[in-house]
Each structure stands twice: as C-alpha cells, then as structure tokens.
Short mmCIF file of C-alpha atoms in Angstrom, two decimals:
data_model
loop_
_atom_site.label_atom_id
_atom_site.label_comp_id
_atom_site.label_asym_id
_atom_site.label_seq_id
_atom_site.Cartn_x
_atom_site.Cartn_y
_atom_site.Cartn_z
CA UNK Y 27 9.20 12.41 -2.16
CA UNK Y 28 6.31 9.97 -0.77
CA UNK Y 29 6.92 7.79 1.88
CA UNK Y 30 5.32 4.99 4.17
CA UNK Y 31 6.61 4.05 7.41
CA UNK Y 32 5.28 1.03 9.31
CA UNK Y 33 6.94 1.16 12.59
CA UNK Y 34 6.63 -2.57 13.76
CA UNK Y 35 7.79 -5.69 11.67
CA UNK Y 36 5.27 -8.02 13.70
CA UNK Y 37 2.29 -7.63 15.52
CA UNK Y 38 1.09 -10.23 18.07
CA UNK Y 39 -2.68 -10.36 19.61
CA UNK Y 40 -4.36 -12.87 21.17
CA UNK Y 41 -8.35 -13.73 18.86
CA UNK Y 42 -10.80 -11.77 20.38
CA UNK Y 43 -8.68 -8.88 21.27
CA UNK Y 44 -8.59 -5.35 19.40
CA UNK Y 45 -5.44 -4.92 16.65
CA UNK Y 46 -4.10 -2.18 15.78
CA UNK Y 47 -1.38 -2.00 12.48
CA UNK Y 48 0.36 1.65 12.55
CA UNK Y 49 1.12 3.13 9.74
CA UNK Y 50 1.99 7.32 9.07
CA UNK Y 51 2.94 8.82 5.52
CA UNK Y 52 5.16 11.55 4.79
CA UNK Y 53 3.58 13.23 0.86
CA UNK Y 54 3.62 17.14 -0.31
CA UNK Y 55 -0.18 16.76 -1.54
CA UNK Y 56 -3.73 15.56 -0.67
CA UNK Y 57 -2.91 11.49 0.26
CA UNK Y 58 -4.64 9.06 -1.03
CA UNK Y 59 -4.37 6.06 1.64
CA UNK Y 60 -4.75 1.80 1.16
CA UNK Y 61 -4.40 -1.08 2.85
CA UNK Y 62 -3.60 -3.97 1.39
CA UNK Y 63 -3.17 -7.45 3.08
CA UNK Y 64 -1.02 -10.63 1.97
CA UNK Y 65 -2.10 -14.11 2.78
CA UNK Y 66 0.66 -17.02 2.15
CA UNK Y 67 0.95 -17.79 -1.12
CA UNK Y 68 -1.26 -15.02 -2.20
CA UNK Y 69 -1.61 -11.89 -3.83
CA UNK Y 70 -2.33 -8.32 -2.19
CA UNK Y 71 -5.84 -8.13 -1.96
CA UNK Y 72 -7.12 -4.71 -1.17
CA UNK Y 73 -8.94 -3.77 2.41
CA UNK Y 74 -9.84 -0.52 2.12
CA UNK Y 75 -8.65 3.25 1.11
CA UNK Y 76 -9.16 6.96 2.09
CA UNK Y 77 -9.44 9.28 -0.62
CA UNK Y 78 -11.50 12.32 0.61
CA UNK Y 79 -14.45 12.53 3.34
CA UNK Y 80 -15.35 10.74 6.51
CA UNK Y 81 -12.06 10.59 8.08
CA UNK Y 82 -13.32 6.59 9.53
CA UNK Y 83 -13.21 4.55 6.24
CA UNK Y 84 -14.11 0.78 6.73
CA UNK Y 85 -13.24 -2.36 4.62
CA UNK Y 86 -13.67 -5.94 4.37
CA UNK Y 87 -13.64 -8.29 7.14
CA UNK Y 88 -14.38 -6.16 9.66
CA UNK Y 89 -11.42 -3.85 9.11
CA UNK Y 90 -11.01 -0.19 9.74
CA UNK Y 91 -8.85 2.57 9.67
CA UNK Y 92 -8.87 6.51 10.58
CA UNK Y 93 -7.14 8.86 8.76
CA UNK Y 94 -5.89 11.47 10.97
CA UNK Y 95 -4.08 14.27 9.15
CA UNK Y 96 -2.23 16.32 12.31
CA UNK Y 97 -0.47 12.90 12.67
CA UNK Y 98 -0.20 12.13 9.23
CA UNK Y 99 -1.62 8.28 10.33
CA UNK Y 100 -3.99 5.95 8.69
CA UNK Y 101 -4.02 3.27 11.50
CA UNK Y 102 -5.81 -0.05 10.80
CA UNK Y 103 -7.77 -1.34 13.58
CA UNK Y 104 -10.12 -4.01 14.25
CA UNK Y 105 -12.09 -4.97 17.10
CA UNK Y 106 -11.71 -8.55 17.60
CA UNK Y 107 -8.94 -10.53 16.09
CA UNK Y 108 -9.46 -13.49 14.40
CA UNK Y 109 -7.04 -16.11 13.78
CA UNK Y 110 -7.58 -16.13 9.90
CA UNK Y 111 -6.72 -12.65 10.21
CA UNK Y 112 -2.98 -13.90 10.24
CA UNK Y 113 -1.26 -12.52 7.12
CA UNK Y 114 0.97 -9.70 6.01
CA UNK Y 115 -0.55 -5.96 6.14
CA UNK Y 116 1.05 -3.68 3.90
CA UNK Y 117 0.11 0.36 3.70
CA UNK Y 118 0.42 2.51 0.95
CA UNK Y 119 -0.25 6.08 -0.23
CA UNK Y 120 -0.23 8.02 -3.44
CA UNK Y 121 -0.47 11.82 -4.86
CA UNK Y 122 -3.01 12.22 -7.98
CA UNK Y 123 -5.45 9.91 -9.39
CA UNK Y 124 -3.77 7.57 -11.70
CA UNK Y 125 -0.19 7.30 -9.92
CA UNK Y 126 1.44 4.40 -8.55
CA UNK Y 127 1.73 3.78 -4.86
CA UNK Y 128 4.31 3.93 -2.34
CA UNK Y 129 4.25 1.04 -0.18
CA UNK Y 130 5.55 0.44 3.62
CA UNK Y 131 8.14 -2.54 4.60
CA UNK Y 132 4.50 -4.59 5.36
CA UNK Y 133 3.46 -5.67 9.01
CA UNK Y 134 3.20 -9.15 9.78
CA UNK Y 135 0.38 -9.74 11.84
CA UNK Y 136 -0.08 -13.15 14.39
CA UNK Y 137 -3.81 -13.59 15.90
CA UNK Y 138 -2.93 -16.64 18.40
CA UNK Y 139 -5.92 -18.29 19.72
CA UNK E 183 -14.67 -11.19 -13.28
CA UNK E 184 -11.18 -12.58 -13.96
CA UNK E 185 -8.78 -10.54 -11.65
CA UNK E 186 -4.82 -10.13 -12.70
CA UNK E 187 -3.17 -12.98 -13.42
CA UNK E 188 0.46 -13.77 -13.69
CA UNK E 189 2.26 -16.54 -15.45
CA UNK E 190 4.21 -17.92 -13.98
CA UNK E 191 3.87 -18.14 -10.09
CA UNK E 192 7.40 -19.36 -9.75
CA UNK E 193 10.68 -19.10 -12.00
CA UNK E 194 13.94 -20.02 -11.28
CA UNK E 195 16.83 -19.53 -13.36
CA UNK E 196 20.65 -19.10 -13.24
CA UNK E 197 22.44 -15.95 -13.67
CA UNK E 198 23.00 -14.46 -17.33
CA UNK E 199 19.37 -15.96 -18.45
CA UNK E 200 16.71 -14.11 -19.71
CA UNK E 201 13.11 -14.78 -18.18
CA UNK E 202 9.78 -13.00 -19.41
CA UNK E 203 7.26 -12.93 -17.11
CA UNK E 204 3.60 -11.87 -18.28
CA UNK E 205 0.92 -10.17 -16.62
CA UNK E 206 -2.91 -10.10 -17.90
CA UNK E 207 -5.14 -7.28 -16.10
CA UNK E 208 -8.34 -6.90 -15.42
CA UNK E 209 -10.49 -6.73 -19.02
CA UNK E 210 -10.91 -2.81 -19.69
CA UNK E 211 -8.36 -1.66 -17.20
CA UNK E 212 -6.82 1.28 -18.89
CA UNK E 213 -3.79 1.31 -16.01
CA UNK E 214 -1.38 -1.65 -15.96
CA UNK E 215 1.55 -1.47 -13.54
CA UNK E 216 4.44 -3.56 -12.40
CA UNK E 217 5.91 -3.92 -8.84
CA UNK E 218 8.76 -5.65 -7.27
CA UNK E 219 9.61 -6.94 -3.71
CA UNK E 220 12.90 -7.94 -2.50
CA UNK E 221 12.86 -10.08 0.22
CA UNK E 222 11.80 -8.09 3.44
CA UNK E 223 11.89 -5.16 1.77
CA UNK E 224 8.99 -2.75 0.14
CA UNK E 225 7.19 -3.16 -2.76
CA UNK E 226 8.51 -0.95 -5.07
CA UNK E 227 7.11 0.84 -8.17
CA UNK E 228 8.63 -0.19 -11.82
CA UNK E 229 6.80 1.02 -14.19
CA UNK E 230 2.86 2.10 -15.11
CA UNK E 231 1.48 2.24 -18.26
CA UNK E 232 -2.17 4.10 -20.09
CA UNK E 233 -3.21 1.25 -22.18
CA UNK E 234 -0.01 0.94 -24.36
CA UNK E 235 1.88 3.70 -24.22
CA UNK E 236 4.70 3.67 -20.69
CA UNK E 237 3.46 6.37 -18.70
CA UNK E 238 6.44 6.67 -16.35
CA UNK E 239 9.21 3.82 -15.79
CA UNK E 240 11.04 6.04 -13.23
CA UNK E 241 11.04 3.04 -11.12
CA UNK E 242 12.81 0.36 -13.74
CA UNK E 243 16.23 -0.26 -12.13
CA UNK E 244 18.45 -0.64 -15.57
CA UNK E 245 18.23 -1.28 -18.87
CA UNK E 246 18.27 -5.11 -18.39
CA UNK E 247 14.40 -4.76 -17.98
CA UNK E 248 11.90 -3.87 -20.75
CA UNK E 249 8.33 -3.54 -20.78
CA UNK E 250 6.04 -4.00 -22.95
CA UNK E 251 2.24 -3.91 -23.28
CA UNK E 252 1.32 -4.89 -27.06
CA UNK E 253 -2.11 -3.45 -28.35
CA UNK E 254 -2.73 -2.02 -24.33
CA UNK E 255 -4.11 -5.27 -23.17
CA UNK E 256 -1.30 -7.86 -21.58
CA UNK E 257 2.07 -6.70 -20.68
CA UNK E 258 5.18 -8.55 -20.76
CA UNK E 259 8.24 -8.11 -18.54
CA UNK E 260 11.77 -9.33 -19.67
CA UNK E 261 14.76 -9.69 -17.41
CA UNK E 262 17.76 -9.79 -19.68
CA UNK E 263 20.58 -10.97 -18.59
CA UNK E 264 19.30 -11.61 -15.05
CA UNK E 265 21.49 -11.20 -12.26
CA UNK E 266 21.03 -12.28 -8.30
CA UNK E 267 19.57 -9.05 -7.11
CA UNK E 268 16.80 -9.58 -9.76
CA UNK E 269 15.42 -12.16 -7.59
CA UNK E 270 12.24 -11.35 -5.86
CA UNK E 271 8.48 -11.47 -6.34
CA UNK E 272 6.94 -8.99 -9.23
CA UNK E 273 3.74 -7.89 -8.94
CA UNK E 274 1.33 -6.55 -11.72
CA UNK E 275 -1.81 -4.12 -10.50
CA UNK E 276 -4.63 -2.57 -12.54
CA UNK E 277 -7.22 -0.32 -12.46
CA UNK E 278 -9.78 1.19 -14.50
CA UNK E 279 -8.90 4.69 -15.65
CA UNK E 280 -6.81 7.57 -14.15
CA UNK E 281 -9.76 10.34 -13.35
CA UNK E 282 -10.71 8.63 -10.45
CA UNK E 283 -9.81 7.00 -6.78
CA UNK E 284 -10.12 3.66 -7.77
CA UNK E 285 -7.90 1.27 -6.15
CA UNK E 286 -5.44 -0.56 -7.61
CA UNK E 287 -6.28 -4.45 -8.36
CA UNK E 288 -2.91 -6.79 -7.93
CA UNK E 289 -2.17 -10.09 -9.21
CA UNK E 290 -0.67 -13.03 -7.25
CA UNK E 291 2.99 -12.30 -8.25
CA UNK E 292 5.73 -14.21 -9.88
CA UNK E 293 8.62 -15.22 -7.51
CA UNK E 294 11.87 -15.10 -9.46
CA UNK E 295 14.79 -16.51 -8.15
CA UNK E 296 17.96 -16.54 -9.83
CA UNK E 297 20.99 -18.80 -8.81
#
C-alpha cells in the first residue's frame, strides 16, 4: 500500500529565511510526487510534481523540491520565506497515470516577519 | 478557464438528513474524483471516475454514499442518512485524461458538518 508521511505538524521560520517541508513516501512502483498547498478558506492549489527526470523539479512561487529516491523524500524547500507563504502544505504520491493520490496529514507552515 | 467548483462551500445539517453535494470539473476533464478530510486528518481518496462510468470507489466508506456523474460531465455526491463522522470537508479534483502525468486540479471543497 502507498503511503505519505509528513513528520512535523507545524513549521515555523522567520521571512527571509530558507524553509524546508519534509515529506518521504513509502509505494511498490515508480512515484509520482505533488505538492499541494492550502490557503484559509481555499482550495488545494497545486505547486509542483515529479514524475520522471531532473530529480530538482520547481513550482510556483519560488518553490522547490528534490526527489531523492535512496531516501524515498521529495522535500519542499524555498529560499526565502515570505509571510504570504503562510498556509497548509500537503504532499502526495501516486502509482500509474490516472490513479488517485495518497495524501500526508498536511504541514502547517508559519513565515513570521 | 473555469477551475472545479463546488456547491456548496458550507452545509450543515443534523443527523439522519440527506445532503447532496455537487462538483463541476474542469470542461473536458475525462477524470473526476472525490476526496474527504476529517478534521486533522488526511485527505482521503473516495472514489474516481472515466467520464461516467466509477472507475474504482475502493475508498467510499459505506453504502450511505453514492456517486454519480450523469452524462460524464458534473458529479453529484449524496450522504444518506448522514451521521457525525460524515462531517468534514469533500474535495472534488480533475484532470484531463489518464495516459499522462498531469496533475490533478481540486476544487475549493464543501465543509459538511452534521449536528
């Protein structure tokens, strides 16, 4: 069975700082990786995915995130936090084209100026 | 483009009532599926259908929910009776077609609470 694990409930950086959102997957198959983020009173809008390739995939709003298979991680990171980057981060993977995704709990992320 | 939408945004109803909540995708999106997150917890898979026919509904929790997605453009989701652990917010996604890594495009949700 898939799986997402997101190791920390909240994540607190000061703006201007790096972030970094963990996130590892446990799937008997090629992954295919997302990131999705949650602002209040929102839907998910998507950030950015890894589905073969470049192992550094980037996204909107400066986003990133390296899939690293030996650790079975897809980390998001950015390098400088912005306040409006406040929301809820959720990861996600799935197995074949066409399948639904397995999420993680979500991450809350806090940029405090 | 329109993105998903999802009518309503909020519901609240007491237990033993039926609710139908309705989900438009994308125009063209072959792949319409429906989510649900309990409060705190994951988001967690219900069911995914190819245009109108259910494709899996592994993740549909009893047979108090149906689905339906009438001529494979909007889909309808019907909680009947509802009971407290219904209560949560259900997301619809879409995407194009299935040969492909396209990523799935979600609507803003419908919080259901029942009392």
């Amino acid at each position: 069975a898939q799986s997402v694990a997101q190791p920390e409930d909240q994540v607190n950086v000061a703006e201007g700082n790096p972030l970094t959102v963990k996130c590892t997957y446990s799937v008997s198959g090629n992954p295919y990786l997302f990131w999705y983020v949650q602002y209040p009173n929102r839907g998910l809008q998507f950030l950015l995915k890894y589905i073969t390739g470049d192992n550094l995939v980037k996204g909107s709003y400066g986003f990133e995130a390296e899939f690293n298979k030996s650790q079975t991680s897809f980390h998001l990171k950015k390098p400088s936090a912005l306040v409006s980057d406040s929301a809820l981060y959720f990861c996600a993977v799935r197995v074949g084209q066409g399948t639904p995704l397995v999420f993680g709990k979500g991450t809350r992320l806090s940029v405090i100026a | 483009e329109a993105g998903v939408t999802q009518f309503p945004s909020h519901s609240v109803i007491e237990k033993g009532q039926t609710v139908t909540l309705r989900c438009d995708p994308i125009s063209g999106h072959d792949n319409l599926y429906w989510y649900r997150r309990v409060m705190g917890k994951e988001i967690k898979f219900l069911l995914h259908f190819v245009k109108e026919s259910k494709q899996d509904e592994s993740g549909m929790p009893n047979n108090r929910f149906l689905a339906e997605r009438t001529g494979g453009t909007y889909s309808t989701l019907k909680v009947q009776p509802a009971e407290l652990e219904d209560s949560g917010v259900y997301f619809c996604a879409s995407s194009p077609q299935r040969t492909s890594g396209y990523e799935q495009y979600f609507g803003p949700g419908t919080r259901l609470t029942v009392t």
